[in-house]
Short mmCIF file of C-alpha atoms in Angstrom, two decimals:
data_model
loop_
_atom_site.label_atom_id
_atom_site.label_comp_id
_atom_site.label_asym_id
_atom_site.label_seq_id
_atom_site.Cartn_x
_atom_site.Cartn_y
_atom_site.Cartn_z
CA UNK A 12 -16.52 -43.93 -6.17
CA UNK A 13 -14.26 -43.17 -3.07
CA UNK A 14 -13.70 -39.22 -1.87
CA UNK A 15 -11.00 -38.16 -0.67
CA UNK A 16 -11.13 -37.06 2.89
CA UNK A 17 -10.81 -33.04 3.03
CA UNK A 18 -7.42 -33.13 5.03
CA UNK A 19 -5.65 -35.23 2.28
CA UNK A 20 -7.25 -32.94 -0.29
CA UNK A 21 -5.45 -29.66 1.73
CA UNK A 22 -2.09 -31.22 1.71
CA UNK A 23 -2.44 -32.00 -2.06
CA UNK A 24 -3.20 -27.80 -2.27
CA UNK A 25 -0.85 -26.98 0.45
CA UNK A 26 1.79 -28.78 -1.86
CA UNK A 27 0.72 -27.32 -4.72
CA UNK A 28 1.53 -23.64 -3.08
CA UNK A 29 4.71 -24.34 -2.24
CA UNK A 30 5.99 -25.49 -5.26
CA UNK A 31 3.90 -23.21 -7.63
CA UNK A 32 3.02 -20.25 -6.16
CA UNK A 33 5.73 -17.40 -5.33
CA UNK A 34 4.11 -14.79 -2.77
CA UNK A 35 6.03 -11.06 -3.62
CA UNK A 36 4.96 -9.27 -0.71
CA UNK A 37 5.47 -5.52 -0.65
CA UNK A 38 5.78 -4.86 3.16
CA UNK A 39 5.18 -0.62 2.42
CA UNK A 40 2.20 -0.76 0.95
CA UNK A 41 0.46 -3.89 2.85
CA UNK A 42 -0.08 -5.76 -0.32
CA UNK A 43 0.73 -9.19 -1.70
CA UNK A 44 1.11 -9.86 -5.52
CA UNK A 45 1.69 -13.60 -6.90
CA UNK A 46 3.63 -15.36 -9.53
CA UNK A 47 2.40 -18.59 -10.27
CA UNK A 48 4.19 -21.25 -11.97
CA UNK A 49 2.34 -23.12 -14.71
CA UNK A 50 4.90 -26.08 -14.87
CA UNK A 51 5.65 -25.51 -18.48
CA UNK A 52 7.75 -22.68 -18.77
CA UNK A 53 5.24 -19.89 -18.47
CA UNK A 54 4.05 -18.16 -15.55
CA UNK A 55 1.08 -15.62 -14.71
CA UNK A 56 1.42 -12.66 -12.42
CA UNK A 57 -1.53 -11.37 -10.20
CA UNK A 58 -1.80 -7.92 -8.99
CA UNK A 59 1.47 -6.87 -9.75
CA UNK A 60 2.53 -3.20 -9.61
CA UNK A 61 4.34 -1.28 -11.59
CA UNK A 62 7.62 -1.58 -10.22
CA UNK A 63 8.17 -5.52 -11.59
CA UNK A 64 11.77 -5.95 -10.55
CA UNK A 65 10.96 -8.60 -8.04
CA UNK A 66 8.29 -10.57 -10.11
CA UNK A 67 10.81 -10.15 -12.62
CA UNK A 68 14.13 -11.38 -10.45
CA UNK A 69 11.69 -14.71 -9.35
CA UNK A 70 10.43 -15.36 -12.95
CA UNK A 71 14.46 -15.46 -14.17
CA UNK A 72 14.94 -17.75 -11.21
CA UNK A 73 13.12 -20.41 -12.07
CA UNK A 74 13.18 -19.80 -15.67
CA UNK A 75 9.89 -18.79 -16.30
CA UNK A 76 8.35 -15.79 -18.64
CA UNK A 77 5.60 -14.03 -17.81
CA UNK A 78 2.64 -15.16 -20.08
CA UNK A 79 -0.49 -13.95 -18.18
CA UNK A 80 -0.70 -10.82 -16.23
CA UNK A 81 -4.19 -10.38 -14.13
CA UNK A 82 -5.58 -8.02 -12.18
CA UNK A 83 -8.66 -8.63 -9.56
CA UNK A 84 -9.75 -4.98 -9.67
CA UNK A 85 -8.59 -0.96 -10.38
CA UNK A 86 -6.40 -0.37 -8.13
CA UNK A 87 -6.09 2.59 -6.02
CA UNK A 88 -2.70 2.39 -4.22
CA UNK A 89 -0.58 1.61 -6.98
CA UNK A 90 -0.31 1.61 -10.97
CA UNK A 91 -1.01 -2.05 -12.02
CA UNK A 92 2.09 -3.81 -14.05
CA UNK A 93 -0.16 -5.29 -16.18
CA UNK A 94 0.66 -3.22 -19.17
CA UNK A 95 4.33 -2.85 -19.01
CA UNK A 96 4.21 -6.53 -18.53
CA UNK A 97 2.53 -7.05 -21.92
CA UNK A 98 4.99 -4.78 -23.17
CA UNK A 99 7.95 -6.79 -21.80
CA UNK A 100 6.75 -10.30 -22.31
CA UNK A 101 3.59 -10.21 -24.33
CA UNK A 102 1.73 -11.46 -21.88
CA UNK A 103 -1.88 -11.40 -22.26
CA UNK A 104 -3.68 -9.28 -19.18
CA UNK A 105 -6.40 -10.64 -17.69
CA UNK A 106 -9.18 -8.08 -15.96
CA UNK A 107 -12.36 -7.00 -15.53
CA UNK A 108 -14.80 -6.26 -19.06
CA UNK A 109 -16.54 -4.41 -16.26
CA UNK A 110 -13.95 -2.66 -15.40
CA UNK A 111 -13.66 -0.97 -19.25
CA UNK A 112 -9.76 -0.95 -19.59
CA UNK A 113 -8.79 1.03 -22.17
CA UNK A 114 -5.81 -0.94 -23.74
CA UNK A 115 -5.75 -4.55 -25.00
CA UNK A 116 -6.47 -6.80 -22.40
CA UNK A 117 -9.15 -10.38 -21.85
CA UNK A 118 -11.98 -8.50 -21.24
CA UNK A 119 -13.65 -11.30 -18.59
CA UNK A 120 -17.39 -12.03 -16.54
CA UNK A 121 -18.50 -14.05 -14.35
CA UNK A 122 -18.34 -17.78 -14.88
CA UNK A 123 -15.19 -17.18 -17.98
CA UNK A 124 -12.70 -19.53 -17.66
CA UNK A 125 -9.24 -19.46 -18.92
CA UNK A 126 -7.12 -22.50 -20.22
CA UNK A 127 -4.02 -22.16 -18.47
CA UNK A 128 -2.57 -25.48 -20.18
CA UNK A 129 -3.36 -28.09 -17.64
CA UNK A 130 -5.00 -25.57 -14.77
CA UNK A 131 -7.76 -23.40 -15.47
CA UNK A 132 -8.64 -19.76 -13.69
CA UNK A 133 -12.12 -19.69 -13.29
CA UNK A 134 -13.84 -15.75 -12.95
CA UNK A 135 -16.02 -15.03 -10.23
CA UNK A 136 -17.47 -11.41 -9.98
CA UNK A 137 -17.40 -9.95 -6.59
CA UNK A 138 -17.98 -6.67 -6.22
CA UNK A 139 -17.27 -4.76 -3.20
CA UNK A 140 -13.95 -3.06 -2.54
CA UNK A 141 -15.01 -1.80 -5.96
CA UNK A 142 -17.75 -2.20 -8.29
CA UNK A 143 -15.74 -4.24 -11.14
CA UNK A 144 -13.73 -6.13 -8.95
CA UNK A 145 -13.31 -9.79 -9.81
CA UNK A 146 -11.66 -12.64 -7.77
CA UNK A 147 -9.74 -15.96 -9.56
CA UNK A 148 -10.60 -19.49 -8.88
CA UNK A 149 -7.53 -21.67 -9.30
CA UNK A 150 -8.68 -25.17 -10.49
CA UNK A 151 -7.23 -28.57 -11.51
CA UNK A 152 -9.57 -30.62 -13.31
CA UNK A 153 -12.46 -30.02 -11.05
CA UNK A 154 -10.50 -29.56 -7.94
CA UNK A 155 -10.21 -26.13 -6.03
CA UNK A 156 -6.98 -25.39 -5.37
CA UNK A 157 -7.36 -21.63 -4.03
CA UNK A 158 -8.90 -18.56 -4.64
CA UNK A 159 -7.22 -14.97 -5.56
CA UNK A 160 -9.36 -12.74 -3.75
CA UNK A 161 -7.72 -9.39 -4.61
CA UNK A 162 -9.89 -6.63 -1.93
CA UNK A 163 -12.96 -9.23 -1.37
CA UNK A 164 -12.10 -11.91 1.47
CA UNK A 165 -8.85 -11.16 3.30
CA UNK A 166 -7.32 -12.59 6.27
CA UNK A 167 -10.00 -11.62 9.23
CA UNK A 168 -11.35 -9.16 7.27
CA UNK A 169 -12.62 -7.58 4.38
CA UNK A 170 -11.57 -4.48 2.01
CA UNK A 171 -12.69 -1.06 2.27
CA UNK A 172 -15.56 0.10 0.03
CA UNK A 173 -15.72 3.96 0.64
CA UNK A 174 -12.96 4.57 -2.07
CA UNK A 175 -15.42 5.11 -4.81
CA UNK A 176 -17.06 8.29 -3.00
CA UNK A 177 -18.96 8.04 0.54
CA UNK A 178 -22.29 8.34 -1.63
CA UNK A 179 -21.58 4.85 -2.74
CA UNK A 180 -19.92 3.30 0.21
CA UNK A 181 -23.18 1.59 1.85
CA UNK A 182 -23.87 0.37 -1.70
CA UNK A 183 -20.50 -1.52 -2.33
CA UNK A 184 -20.64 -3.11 1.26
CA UNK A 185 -23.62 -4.57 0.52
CA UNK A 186 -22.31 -5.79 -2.36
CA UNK A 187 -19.28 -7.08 -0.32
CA UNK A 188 -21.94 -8.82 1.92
CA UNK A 189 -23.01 -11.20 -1.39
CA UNK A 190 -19.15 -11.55 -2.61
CA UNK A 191 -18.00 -12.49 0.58
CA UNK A 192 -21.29 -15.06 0.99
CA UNK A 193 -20.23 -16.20 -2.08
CA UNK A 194 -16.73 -17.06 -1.32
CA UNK A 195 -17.55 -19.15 1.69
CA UNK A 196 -19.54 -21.54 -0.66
CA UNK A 197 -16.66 -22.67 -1.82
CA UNK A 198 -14.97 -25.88 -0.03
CA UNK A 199 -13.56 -25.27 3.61
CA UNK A 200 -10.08 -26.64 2.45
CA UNK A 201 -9.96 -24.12 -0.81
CA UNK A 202 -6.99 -21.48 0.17
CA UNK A 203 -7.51 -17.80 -0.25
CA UNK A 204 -5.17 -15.48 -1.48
CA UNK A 205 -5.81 -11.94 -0.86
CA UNK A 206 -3.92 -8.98 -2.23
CA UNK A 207 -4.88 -6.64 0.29
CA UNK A 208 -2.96 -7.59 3.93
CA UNK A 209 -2.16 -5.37 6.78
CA UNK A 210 0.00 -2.20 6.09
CA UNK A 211 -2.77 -1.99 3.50
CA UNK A 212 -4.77 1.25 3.68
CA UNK A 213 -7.41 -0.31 1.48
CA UNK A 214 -8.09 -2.63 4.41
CA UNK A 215 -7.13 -2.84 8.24
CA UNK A 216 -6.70 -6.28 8.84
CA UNK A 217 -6.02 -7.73 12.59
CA UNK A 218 -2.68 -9.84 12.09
CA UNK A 219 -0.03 -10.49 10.40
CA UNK A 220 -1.00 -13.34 8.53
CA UNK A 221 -1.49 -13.27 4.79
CA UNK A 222 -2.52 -16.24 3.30
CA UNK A 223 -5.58 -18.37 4.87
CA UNK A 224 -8.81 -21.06 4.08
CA UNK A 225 -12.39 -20.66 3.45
CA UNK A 226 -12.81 -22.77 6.91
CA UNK A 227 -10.33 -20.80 8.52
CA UNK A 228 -12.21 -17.71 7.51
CA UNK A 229 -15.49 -18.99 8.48
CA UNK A 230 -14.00 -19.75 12.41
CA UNK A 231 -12.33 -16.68 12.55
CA UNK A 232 -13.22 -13.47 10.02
CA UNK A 233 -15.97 -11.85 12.30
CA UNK A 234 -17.21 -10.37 9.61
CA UNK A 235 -18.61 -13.76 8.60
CA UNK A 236 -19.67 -14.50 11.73
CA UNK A 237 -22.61 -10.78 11.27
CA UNK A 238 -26.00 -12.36 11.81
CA UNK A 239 -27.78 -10.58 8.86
CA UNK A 240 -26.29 -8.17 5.80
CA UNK A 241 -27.37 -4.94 7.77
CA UNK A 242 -25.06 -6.03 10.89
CA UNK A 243 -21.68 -6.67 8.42
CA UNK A 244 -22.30 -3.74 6.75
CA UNK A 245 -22.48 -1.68 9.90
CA UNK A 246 -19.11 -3.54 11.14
CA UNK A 247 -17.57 -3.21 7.81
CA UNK A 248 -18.11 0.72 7.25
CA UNK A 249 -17.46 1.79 10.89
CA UNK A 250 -14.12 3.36 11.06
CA UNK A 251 -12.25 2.42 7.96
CA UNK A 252 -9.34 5.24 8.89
CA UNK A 253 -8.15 7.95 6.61
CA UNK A 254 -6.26 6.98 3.14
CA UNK A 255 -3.88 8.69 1.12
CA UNK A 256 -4.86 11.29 -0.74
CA UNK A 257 -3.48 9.37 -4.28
CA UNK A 258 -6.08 7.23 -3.76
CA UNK A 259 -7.97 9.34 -5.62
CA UNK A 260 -5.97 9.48 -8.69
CA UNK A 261 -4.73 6.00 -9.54
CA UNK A 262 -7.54 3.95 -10.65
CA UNK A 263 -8.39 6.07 -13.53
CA UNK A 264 -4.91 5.59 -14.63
CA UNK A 265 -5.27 1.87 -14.40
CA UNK A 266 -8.24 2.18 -16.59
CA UNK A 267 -6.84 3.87 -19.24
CA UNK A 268 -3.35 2.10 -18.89
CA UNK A 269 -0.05 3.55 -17.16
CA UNK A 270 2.32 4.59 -19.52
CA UNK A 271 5.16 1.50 -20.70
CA UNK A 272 8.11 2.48 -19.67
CA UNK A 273 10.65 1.83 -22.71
CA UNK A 274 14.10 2.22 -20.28
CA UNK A 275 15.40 2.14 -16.64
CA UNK A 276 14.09 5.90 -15.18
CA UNK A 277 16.92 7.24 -13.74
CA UNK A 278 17.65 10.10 -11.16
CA UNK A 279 19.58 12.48 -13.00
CA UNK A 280 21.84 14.60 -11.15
CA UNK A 281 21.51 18.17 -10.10
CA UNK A 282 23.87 20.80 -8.16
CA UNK A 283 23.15 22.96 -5.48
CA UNK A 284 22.01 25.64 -8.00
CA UNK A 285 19.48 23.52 -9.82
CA UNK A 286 18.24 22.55 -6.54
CA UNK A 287 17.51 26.28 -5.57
CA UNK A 288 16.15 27.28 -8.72
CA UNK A 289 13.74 24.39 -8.57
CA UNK A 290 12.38 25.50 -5.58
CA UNK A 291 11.76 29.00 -6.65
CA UNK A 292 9.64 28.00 -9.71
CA UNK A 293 7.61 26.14 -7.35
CA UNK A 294 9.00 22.59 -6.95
CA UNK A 295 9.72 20.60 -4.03
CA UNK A 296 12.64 19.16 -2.27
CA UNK A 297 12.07 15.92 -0.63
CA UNK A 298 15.02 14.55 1.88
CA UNK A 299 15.20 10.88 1.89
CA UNK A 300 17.89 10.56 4.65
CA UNK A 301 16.95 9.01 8.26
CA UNK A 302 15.30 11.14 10.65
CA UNK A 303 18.80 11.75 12.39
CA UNK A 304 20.23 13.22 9.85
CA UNK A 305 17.83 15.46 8.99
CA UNK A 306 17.75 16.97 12.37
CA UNK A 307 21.29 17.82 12.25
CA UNK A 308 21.00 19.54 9.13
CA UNK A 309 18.55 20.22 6.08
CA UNK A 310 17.40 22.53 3.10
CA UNK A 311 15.21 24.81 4.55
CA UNK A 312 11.81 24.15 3.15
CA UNK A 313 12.70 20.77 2.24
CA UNK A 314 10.51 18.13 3.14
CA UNK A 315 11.84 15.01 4.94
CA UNK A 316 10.27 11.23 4.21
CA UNK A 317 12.69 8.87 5.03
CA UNK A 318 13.80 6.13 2.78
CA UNK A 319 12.20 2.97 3.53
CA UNK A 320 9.24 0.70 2.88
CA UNK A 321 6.64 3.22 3.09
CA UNK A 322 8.32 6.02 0.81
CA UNK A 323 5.99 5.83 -1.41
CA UNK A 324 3.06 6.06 0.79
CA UNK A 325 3.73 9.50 2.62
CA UNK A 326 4.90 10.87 -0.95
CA UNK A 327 2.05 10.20 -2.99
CA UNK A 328 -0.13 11.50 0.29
CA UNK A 329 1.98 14.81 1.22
CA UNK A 330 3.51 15.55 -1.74
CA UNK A 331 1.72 17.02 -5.21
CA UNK A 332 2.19 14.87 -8.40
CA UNK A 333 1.99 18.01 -10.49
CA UNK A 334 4.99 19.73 -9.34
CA UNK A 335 8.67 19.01 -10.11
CA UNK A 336 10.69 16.78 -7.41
CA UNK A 337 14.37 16.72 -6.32
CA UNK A 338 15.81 14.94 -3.57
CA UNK A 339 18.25 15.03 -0.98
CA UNK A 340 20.26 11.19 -0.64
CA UNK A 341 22.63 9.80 1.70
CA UNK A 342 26.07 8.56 0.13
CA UNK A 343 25.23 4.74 1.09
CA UNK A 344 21.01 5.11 -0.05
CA UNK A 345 19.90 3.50 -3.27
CA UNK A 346 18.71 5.68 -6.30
CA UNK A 347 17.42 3.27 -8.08
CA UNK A 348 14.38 2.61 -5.00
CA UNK A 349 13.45 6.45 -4.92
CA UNK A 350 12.69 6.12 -8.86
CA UNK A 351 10.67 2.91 -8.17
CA UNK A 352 9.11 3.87 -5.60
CA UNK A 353 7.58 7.03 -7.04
CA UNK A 354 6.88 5.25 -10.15
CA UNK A 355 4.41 2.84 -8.84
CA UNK A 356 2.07 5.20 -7.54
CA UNK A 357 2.41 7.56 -10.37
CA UNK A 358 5.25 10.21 -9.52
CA UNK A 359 7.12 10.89 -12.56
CA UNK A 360 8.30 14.46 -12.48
CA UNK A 361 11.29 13.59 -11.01
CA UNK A 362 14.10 16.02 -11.56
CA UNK A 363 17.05 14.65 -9.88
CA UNK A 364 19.10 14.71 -6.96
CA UNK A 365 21.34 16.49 -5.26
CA UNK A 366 24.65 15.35 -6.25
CA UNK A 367 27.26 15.59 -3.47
CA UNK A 368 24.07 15.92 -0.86
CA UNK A 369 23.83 18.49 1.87
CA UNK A 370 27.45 19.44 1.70
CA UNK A 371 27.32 20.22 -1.52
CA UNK A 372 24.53 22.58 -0.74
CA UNK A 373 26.56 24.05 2.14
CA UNK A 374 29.49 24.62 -0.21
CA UNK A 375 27.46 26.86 -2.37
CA UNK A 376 26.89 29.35 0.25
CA UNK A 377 23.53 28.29 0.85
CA UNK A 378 21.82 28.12 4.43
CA UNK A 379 20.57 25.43 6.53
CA UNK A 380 18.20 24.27 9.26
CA UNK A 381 17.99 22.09 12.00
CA UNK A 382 15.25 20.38 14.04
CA UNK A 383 15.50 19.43 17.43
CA UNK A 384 15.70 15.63 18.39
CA UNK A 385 14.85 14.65 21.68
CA UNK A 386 14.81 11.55 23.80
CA UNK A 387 11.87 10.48 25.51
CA UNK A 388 13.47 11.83 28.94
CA UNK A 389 14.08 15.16 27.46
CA UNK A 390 11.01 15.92 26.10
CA UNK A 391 9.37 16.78 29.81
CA UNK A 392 7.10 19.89 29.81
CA UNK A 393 6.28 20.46 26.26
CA UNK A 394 3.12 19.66 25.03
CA UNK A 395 2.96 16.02 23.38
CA UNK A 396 1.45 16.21 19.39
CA UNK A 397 0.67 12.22 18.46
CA UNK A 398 0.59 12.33 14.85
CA UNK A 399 -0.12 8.62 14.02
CA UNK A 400 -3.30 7.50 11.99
CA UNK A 401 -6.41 6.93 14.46
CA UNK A 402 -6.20 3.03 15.16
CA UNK A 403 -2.52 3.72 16.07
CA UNK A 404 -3.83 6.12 18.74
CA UNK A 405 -6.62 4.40 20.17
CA UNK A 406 -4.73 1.41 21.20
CA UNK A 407 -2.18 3.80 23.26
CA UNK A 408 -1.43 7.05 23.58
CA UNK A 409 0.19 9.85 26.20
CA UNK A 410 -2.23 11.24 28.30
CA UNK A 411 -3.66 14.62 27.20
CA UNK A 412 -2.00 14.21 23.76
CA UNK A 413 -3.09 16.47 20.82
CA UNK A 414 -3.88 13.74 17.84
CA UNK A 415 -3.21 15.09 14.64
CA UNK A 416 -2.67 12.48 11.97
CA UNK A 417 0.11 13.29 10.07
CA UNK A 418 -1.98 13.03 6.52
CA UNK A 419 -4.15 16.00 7.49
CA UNK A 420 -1.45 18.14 9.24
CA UNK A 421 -0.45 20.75 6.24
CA UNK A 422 -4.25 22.02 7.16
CA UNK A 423 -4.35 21.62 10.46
CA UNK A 424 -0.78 23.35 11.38
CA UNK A 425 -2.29 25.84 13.65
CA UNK A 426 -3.87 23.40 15.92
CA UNK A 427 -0.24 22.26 17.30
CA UNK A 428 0.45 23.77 20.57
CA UNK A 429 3.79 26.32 20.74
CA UNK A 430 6.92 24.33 21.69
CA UNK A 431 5.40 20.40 21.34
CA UNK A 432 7.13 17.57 20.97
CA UNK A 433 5.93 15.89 18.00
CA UNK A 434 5.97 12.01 18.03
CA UNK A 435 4.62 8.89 16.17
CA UNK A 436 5.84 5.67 16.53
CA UNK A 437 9.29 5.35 16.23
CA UNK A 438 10.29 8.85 14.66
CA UNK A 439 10.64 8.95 11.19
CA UNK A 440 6.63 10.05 10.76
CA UNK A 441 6.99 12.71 13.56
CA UNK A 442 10.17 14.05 11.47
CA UNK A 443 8.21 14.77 8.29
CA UNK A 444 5.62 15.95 10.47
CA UNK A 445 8.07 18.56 11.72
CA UNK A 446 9.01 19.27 8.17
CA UNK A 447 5.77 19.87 7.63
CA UNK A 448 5.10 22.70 10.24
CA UNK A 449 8.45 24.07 9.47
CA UNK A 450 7.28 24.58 5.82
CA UNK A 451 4.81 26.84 7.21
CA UNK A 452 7.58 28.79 9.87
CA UNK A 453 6.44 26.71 12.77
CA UNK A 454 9.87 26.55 14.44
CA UNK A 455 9.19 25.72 17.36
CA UNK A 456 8.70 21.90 17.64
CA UNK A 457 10.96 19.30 18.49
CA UNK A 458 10.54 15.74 17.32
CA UNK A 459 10.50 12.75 19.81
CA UNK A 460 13.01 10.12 19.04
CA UNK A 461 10.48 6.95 20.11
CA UNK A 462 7.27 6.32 20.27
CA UNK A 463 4.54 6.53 23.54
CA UNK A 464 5.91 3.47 24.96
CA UNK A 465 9.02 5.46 25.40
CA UNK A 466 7.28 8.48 26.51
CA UNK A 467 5.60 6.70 28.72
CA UNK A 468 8.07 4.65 30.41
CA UNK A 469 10.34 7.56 31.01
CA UNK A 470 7.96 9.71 32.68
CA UNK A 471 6.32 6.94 34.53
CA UNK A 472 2.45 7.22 33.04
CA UNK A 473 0.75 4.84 31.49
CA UNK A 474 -0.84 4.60 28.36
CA UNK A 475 -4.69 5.83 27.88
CA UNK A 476 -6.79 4.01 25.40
CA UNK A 477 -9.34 5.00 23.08
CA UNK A 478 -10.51 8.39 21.96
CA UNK A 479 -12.66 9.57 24.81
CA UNK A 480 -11.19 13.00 26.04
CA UNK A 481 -8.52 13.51 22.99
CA UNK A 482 -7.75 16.81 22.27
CA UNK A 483 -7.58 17.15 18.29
#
């Protein structure tokens, strides 16, 4: 019998990919979900979230439907897709009997397989990121042709484990010590598809990359290169950063199933006097324009997060899900992604928008506010508030900066010096952080438009490292 040498086997796997597998990559939230093609019509989706309109969009282009949905563990940062999924399509989910889902699903262990018609997902358990978590071995006939890893091994890294509670944290990297061990047993040329990439706050991955090789990961992922369990563990749990505080909320609701949406959620649309009534009864008014135009003009009290990639993040960790939302659009900004957005981690309250937008508000007789915008060579004198997470401002920040990361600022308010200029990295995080203070009748900050580099270049400093004499 003559093997085949491992290069020519990685080509054949390589080819497979790129013909079979469809990465959806959702650049806000740091994840990657998957749509692979069967080759007979079907498909099966892995770790898709709740908004499905791109897994949907690829399916219809190559003329596929959705038979399997899986999932490689609860998630925490989004509401899984799984269900509306086998609502749509009937697909069959595939998940964790660990994980005791409480809708219709393959309840799977370690060692199930499942007849995919010609390939066959094999189930290894590896606990970790959390305590059901499963990842999906991808064979043909006998041959490995990669590995969905969900939270276990990711590119150079390896997925948080403190989001069950810090009494378990120690526990679940331990665990992640024997899942990841496990993993590298399995040939060098085997590919490894992670769900977790960087953006991710379930992970902080060096890198861009997010797709890689057991081989590669054994040369490169220094956790895997930890003499003993008690070393990665130490590595692993050292300064995982701050999360949002939804976290905390969304994999319960993957266990017991997100509700199917039966119709497109709209925004409906609300005047100026719906707007202000909503706020008295105690809801909130977010502002999804760019930081500019919120500068020049807003609803006092409102709360800006610009509409982009990370929406969803800052709203699901600023804003309550309890309370009753409307929001403040540009003329030229899409509805349709607010709704989404807010939908995949859970926000459904969503009362409408302002129809007709600031002016609209204006033309009612209603007041307004304004925040100051500065440029990096304007902002001399005042006292410099970094509000970017802790990684961020360890690899460079203004000297004598205040740090005060953005997710803990409603409590912290009072620590911001009278008259700073609040920044992050570009501007849009330092706006909501203005918003924030504002909220609370802190007037008297103006928001940088740039980042440090800016700062720094226009005041001729340079850039401190680390966290060794931060005020906070």
């Amino acid at each position: 019998m003559t093997t085949r040498p491992a290069s020519e086997i990685l080509e054949d796997a390589v080819g497979f990919a790129d013909d079979h597998l469809i990465p959806l990559v959702d650049e806000g939230l740091g994840n990657s979900a998957y749509l692979l093609d069967l080759g007979d019509g079907r498909a099966l989706a892995m770790d898709v979230s709740r908004d499905l309109r791109v897994p949907h969009a690829a399916a219809e282009r190559r003329g596929l439907r959705i038979a399997f949905a899986a999932d490689t563990h609860l998630h925490a940062d989004f509401l899984s897709g799984a269900v509306q999924l086998g609502h749509d399509t009937g697909a069959t989910v595939l998940a964790s009997a660990a994980g005791r889902r409480a809708f219709a699903h393959q309840a799977l262990v370690d060692g199930d397989e499942v007849d995919l018609d010609g390939l066959t997902l094999r189930v290894l358990a590896t606990p970790g990121h959390t305590d059901e978590h499963l990842s999906f071995l991808l064979l043909d006939g006998s041959r490995e042709l990669g590995v969905f890893t969900g939270g276990s091994l990711i590119v150079n890294s390896a997925a948080r484990t403190d989001l069950l509670g810090p009494e378990r944290t120690e526990e679940l990297a331990r665990a992640q010590y024997r899942s990841l061990k496990r993993l590298t047993e399995l040939p060098d040329e085997t590919a490894v598809w992670p769900t977790h990439g960087a953006g991710s706050f379930c992970s902080v991955p060096p890198g861009t990359e997010r797709t890689t090789t057991i081989g590669a990961q054994k040369q490169a992922n220094p956790l895997l290169a930890a003499p003993d369990e008690d070393t990665f563990v130490a590595q692993l749990i050292a300064s995982p950063g701050t999360y949002p505080a939804y976290f905390d909320r969304l994999g319960e609701i993957n266990r017991r199933g997100p509700a199917v949406l039966t119709a497109q959620p709209l925004l409906p649309a609300l005047s100026a006097q719906q707007v202000r009534a909503l706020m008295a009864a105690g809801g909130h008014v977010v502002d999804v324009r760019p930081a500019v135009g919120y500068a020049a003009g807003h609803i006092p009290g409102s709360l800006s997060i610009p509409l982009r990639d990370q929406f969803a993040t800052w709203l699901g960790w600023l804003v309550p899900d309890t309370a009753p939302l409307a929001f403040v659009a540009g003329e030229d900004q899409d509805l349709s992604e607010i709704v989404w957005q807010s939908h995949k981690i859970g926000y459904e309250r969503l009362s409408g928008h302002l129809v007709g937008g600031l002016d609209a508000w204006l033309a009612d007789g209603n007041p307004q506010a304004a925040t100051v915008f500065v440029s990096a060579g304007r902002a001399a004198g005042r006292p410099y508030v970094d509000v970017r997470q802790e990684a961020e401002f360890a690899a460079g920040h203004v000297p004598g900066a205040v740090h005060l990361e953005l997710g803990g600022l409603a409590a912290a308010a009072a620590d911001a010096p009278a008259g700073a200029v609040v920044a992050c990295g570009h501007g849009e995080r330092a706006m909501t952080a203005a918003s924030l203070l504002e909220r609370v009748g802190r007037t008297d900050v103006a928001v940088l438009d740039g980042g440090p580099a800016d700062y720094a270049g226009a005041h001729g400093t340079r850039l401190v490292q680390g966290m060794e004499g931060t005020r906070s």
